Amino acid sequence: GMGLLQKISILNVIGASLSASVVFYLLSNFGTWTTGLLYPMNAAGLLACYTAGLPYVLNTIVGDLLFSGLLFGSYEFFINRKMKNEYSVS
């Protein structure tokens, strides 16, 4: 994440947000599968686990994009506002 956001831009924030959503989906479902409680410990069980998680991915992506945009957007807004106030002539 830190590498993707060395320079904050809309594309970097979107890329980091989408990457975080996908990594979370892959790791959390893999972790669920490795417990062996809900799915068989074979390729079909892993595929079933990932398939069962698909309905939740869209909400994760939308939420991550929304809040990343809100947080980074408000940060940039206030930084630009501060800079404008510092250089304005009264």
mmCIF file with all atom_site columns, C-alpha atoms in Angstrom:
data_model
loop_
_atom_site.group_PDB
_atom_site.id
_atom_site.type_symbol
_atom_site.label_atom_id
_atom_site.label_alt_id
_atom_site.label_comp_id
_atom_site.label_asym_id
_atom_site.label_entity_id
_atom_site.label_seq_id
_atom_site.pdbx_PDB_ins_code
_atom_site.Cartn_x
_atom_site.Cartn_y
_atom_site.Cartn_z
_atom_site.occupancy
_atom_site.B_iso_or_equiv
_atom_site.pdbx_formal_charge
_atom_site.auth_seq_id
_atom_site.auth_comp_id
_atom_site.auth_asym_id
_atom_site.auth_atom_id
_atom_site.pdbx_PDB_model_num
ATOM 1  C CA . GLY A 1 1  ? 0.000   0.000   0.000   1.00 0.00 ? 1  GLY A CA 1
ATOM 2  C CA . MET A 1 2  ? 2.742   2.450   0.864   1.00 0.00 ? 2  MET A CA 1
ATOM 3  C CA . GLY A 1 3  ? 4.420   1.831   -2.490  1.00 0.00 ? 3  GLY A CA 1
ATOM 4  C CA . LEU A 1 4  ? 1.233   2.494   -4.406  1.00 0.00 ? 4  LEU A CA 1
ATOM 5  C CA . LEU A 1 5  ? 0.602   5.737   -2.558  1.00 0.00 ? 5  LEU A CA 1
ATOM 6  C CA . GLN A 1 6  ? 4.021   7.400   -2.753  1.00 0.00 ? 6  GLN A CA 1
ATOM 7  C CA . LYS A 1 7  ? 2.309   10.049  -4.848  1.00 0.00 ? 7  LYS A CA 1
ATOM 8  C CA . ILE A 1 8  ? -1.374  10.462  -4.116  1.00 0.00 ? 8  ILE A CA 1
ATOM 9  C CA . SER A 1 9  ? -3.485  10.576  -7.259  1.00 0.00 ? 9  SER A CA 1
ATOM 10 C CA . ILE A 1 10 ? -6.936  9.339   -8.140  1.00 0.00 ? 10 ILE A CA 1
ATOM 11 C CA . LEU A 1 11 ? -5.555  6.378   -10.084 1.00 0.00 ? 11 LEU A CA 1
ATOM 12 C CA . ASN A 1 12 ? -3.172  5.408   -7.274  1.00 0.00 ? 12 ASN A CA 1
ATOM 13 C CA . VAL A 1 13 ? -5.932  5.540   -4.656  1.00 0.00 ? 13 VAL A CA 1
ATOM 14 C CA . ILE A 1 14 ? -8.247  3.464   -6.854  1.00 0.00 ? 14 ILE A CA 1
ATOM 15 C CA . GLY A 1 15 ? -5.461  0.965   -7.571  1.00 0.00 ? 15 GLY A CA 1
ATOM 16 C CA . ALA A 1 16 ? -4.510  0.622   -3.915  1.00 0.00 ? 16 ALA A CA 1
ATOM 17 C CA . SER A 1 17 ? -8.148  0.286   -2.885  1.00 0.00 ? 17 SER A CA 1
ATOM 18 C CA . LEU A 1 18 ? -8.895  -2.407  -5.472  1.00 0.00 ? 18 LEU A CA 1
ATOM 19 C CA . SER A 1 19 ? -5.689  -4.254  -4.602  1.00 0.00 ? 19 SER A CA 1
ATOM 20 C CA . ALA A 1 20 ? -6.555  -4.224  -0.911  1.00 0.00 ? 20 ALA A CA 1
ATOM 21 C CA . SER A 1 21 ? -10.050 -5.562  -1.630  1.00 0.00 ? 21 SER A CA 1
ATOM 22 C CA . VAL A 1 22 ? -8.764  -8.404  -3.794  1.00 0.00 ? 22 VAL A CA 1
ATOM 23 C CA . VAL A 1 23 ? -5.982  -9.360  -1.368  1.00 0.00 ? 23 VAL A CA 1
ATOM 24 C CA . PHE A 1 24 ? -8.459  -9.363  1.526   1.00 0.00 ? 24 PHE A CA 1
ATOM 25 C CA . TYR A 1 25 ? -10.875 -11.582 -0.439  1.00 0.00 ? 25 TYR A CA 1
ATOM 26 C CA . LEU A 1 26 ? -8.150  -14.056 -1.399  1.00 0.00 ? 26 LEU A CA 1
ATOM 27 C CA . LEU A 1 27 ? -6.550  -14.275 2.041   1.00 0.00 ? 27 LEU A CA 1
ATOM 28 C CA . SER A 1 28 ? -9.715  -14.351 4.131   1.00 0.00 ? 28 SER A CA 1
ATOM 29 C CA . ASN A 1 29 ? -11.354 -17.054 2.028   1.00 0.00 ? 29 ASN A CA 1
ATOM 30 C CA . PHE A 1 30 ? -8.144  -19.074 1.918   1.00 0.00 ? 30 PHE A CA 1
ATOM 31 C CA . GLY A 1 31 ? -7.939  -18.810 5.713   1.00 0.00 ? 31 GLY A CA 1
ATOM 32 C CA . THR A 1 32 ? -11.523 -20.002 6.032   1.00 0.00 ? 32 THR A CA 1
ATOM 33 C CA . TRP A 1 33 ? -10.794 -22.971 3.781   1.00 0.00 ? 33 TRP A CA 1
ATOM 34 C CA . THR A 1 34 ? -7.653  -23.956 5.712   1.00 0.00 ? 34 THR A CA 1
ATOM 35 C CA . THR A 1 35 ? -9.629  -24.409 8.928   1.00 0.00 ? 35 THR A CA 1
ATOM 36 C CA . GLY A 1 36 ? -11.287 -27.430 7.339   1.00 0.00 ? 36 GLY A CA 1
ATOM 37 C CA . LEU A 1 37 ? -14.527 -26.766 9.203   1.00 0.00 ? 37 LEU A CA 1
ATOM 38 C CA . LEU A 1 38 ? -16.764 -25.614 6.371   1.00 0.00 ? 38 LEU A CA 1
ATOM 39 C CA . TYR A 1 39 ? -15.180 -26.943 3.181   1.00 0.00 ? 39 TYR A CA 1
ATOM 40 C CA . PRO A 1 40 ? -13.341 -30.133 2.247   1.00 0.00 ? 40 PRO A CA 1
ATOM 41 C CA . MET A 1 41 ? -9.560  -29.831 2.103   1.00 0.00 ? 41 MET A CA 1
ATOM 42 C CA . ASN A 1 42 ? -9.221  -30.296 -1.652  1.00 0.00 ? 42 ASN A CA 1
ATOM 43 C CA . ALA A 1 43 ? -9.327  -28.165 -4.813  1.00 0.00 ? 43 ALA A CA 1
ATOM 44 C CA . ALA A 1 44 ? -13.116 -28.452 -5.050  1.00 0.00 ? 44 ALA A CA 1
ATOM 45 C CA . GLY A 1 45 ? -13.458 -27.229 -1.460  1.00 0.00 ? 45 GLY A CA 1
ATOM 46 C CA . LEU A 1 46 ? -11.169 -24.267 -2.137  1.00 0.00 ? 46 LEU A CA 1
ATOM 47 C CA . LEU A 1 47 ? -13.148 -23.369 -5.241  1.00 0.00 ? 47 LEU A CA 1
ATOM 48 C CA . ALA A 1 48 ? -16.409 -23.683 -3.292  1.00 0.00 ? 48 ALA A CA 1
ATOM 49 C CA . CYS A 1 49 ? -15.004 -21.400 -0.583  1.00 0.00 ? 49 CYS A CA 1
ATOM 50 C CA . TYR A 1 50 ? -14.003 -18.721 -3.091  1.00 0.00 ? 50 TYR A CA 1
ATOM 51 C CA . THR A 1 51 ? -17.345 -19.050 -4.862  1.00 0.00 ? 51 THR A CA 1
ATOM 52 C CA . ALA A 1 52 ? -19.246 -18.634 -1.588  1.00 0.00 ? 52 ALA A CA 1
ATOM 53 C CA . GLY A 1 53 ? -17.336 -15.401 -0.923  1.00 0.00 ? 53 GLY A CA 1
ATOM 54 C CA . LEU A 1 54 ? -18.165 -13.784 -4.271  1.00 0.00 ? 54 LEU A CA 1
ATOM 55 C CA . PRO A 1 55 ? -21.409 -12.080 -3.151  1.00 0.00 ? 55 PRO A CA 1
ATOM 56 C CA . TYR A 1 56 ? -19.448 -10.148 -0.526  1.00 0.00 ? 56 TYR A CA 1
ATOM 57 C CA . VAL A 1 57 ? -16.637 -8.948  -2.792  1.00 0.00 ? 57 VAL A CA 1
ATOM 58 C CA . LEU A 1 58 ? -18.695 -6.242  -4.487  1.00 0.00 ? 58 LEU A CA 1
ATOM 59 C CA . ASN A 1 59 ? -19.650 -4.701  -1.138  1.00 0.00 ? 59 ASN A CA 1
ATOM 60 C CA . THR A 1 60 ? -16.010 -4.789  -0.045  1.00 0.00 ? 60 THR A CA 1
ATOM 61 C CA . ILE A 1 61 ? -14.851 -3.106  -3.244  1.00 0.00 ? 61 ILE A CA 1
ATOM 62 C CA . VAL A 1 62 ? -17.550 -0.429  -3.127  1.00 0.00 ? 62 VAL A CA 1
ATOM 63 C CA . GLY A 1 63 ? -16.890 0.281   0.553   1.00 0.00 ? 63 GLY A CA 1
ATOM 64 C CA . ASP A 1 64 ? -13.125 0.469   0.082   1.00 0.00 ? 64 ASP A CA 1
ATOM 65 C CA . LEU A 1 65 ? -13.447 2.783   -2.924  1.00 0.00 ? 65 LEU A CA 1
ATOM 66 C CA . LEU A 1 66 ? -15.967 4.994   -1.152  1.00 0.00 ? 66 LEU A CA 1
ATOM 67 C CA . PHE A 1 67 ? -14.022 5.396   2.066   1.00 0.00 ? 67 PHE A CA 1
ATOM 68 C CA . SER A 1 68 ? -10.627 5.669   0.365   1.00 0.00 ? 68 SER A CA 1
ATOM 69 C CA . GLY A 1 69 ? -12.013 8.395   -1.868  1.00 0.00 ? 69 GLY A CA 1
ATOM 70 C CA . LEU A 1 70 ? -13.589 10.141  1.084   1.00 0.00 ? 70 LEU A CA 1
ATOM 71 C CA . LEU A 1 71 ? -10.472 10.003  3.260   1.00 0.00 ? 71 LEU A CA 1
ATOM 72 C CA . PHE A 1 72 ? -7.887  10.872  0.614   1.00 0.00 ? 72 PHE A CA 1
ATOM 73 C CA . GLY A 1 73 ? -10.206 13.366  -1.062  1.00 0.00 ? 73 GLY A CA 1
ATOM 74 C CA . SER A 1 74 ? -10.897 15.246  2.163   1.00 0.00 ? 74 SER A CA 1
ATOM 75 C CA . TYR A 1 75 ? -7.182  15.222  3.005   1.00 0.00 ? 75 TYR A CA 1
ATOM 76 C CA . GLU A 1 76 ? -6.322  16.760  -0.374  1.00 0.00 ? 76 GLU A CA 1
ATOM 77 C CA . PHE A 1 77 ? -9.182  19.253  -0.052  1.00 0.00 ? 77 PHE A CA 1
ATOM 78 C CA . PHE A 1 78 ? -7.959  20.512  3.324   1.00 0.00 ? 78 PHE A CA 1
ATOM 79 C CA . ILE A 1 79 ? -4.307  20.592  2.258   1.00 0.00 ? 79 ILE A CA 1
ATOM 80 C CA . ASN A 1 80 ? -5.187  22.634  -0.830  1.00 0.00 ? 80 ASN A CA 1
ATOM 81 C CA . ARG A 1 81 ? -7.441  24.898  1.238   1.00 0.00 ? 81 ARG A CA 1
ATOM 82 C CA . LYS A 1 82 ? -4.655  25.471  3.777   1.00 0.00 ? 82 LYS A CA 1
ATOM 83 C CA . MET A 1 83 ? -2.151  26.255  1.028   1.00 0.00 ? 83 MET A CA 1
ATOM 84 C CA . LYS A 1 84 ? -4.618  28.667  -0.595  1.00 0.00 ? 84 LYS A CA 1
ATOM 85 C CA . ASN A 1 85 ? -5.180  30.470  2.736   1.00 0.00 ? 85 ASN A CA 1
ATOM 86 C CA . GLU A 1 86 ? -1.439  30.736  3.434   1.00 0.00 ? 86 GLU A CA 1
ATOM 87 C CA . TYR A 1 87 ? -0.719  32.385  0.102   1.00 0.00 ? 87 TYR A CA 1
ATOM 88 C CA . SER A 1 88 ? -3.766  34.622  -0.155  1.00 0.00 ? 88 SER A CA 1
ATOM 89 C CA . VAL A 1 89 ? -3.317  38.339  0.359   1.00 0.00 ? 89 VAL A CA 1
ATOM 90 C CA . SER A 1 90 ? -5.669  39.868  2.892   1.00 0.00 ? 90 SER A CA 1
#
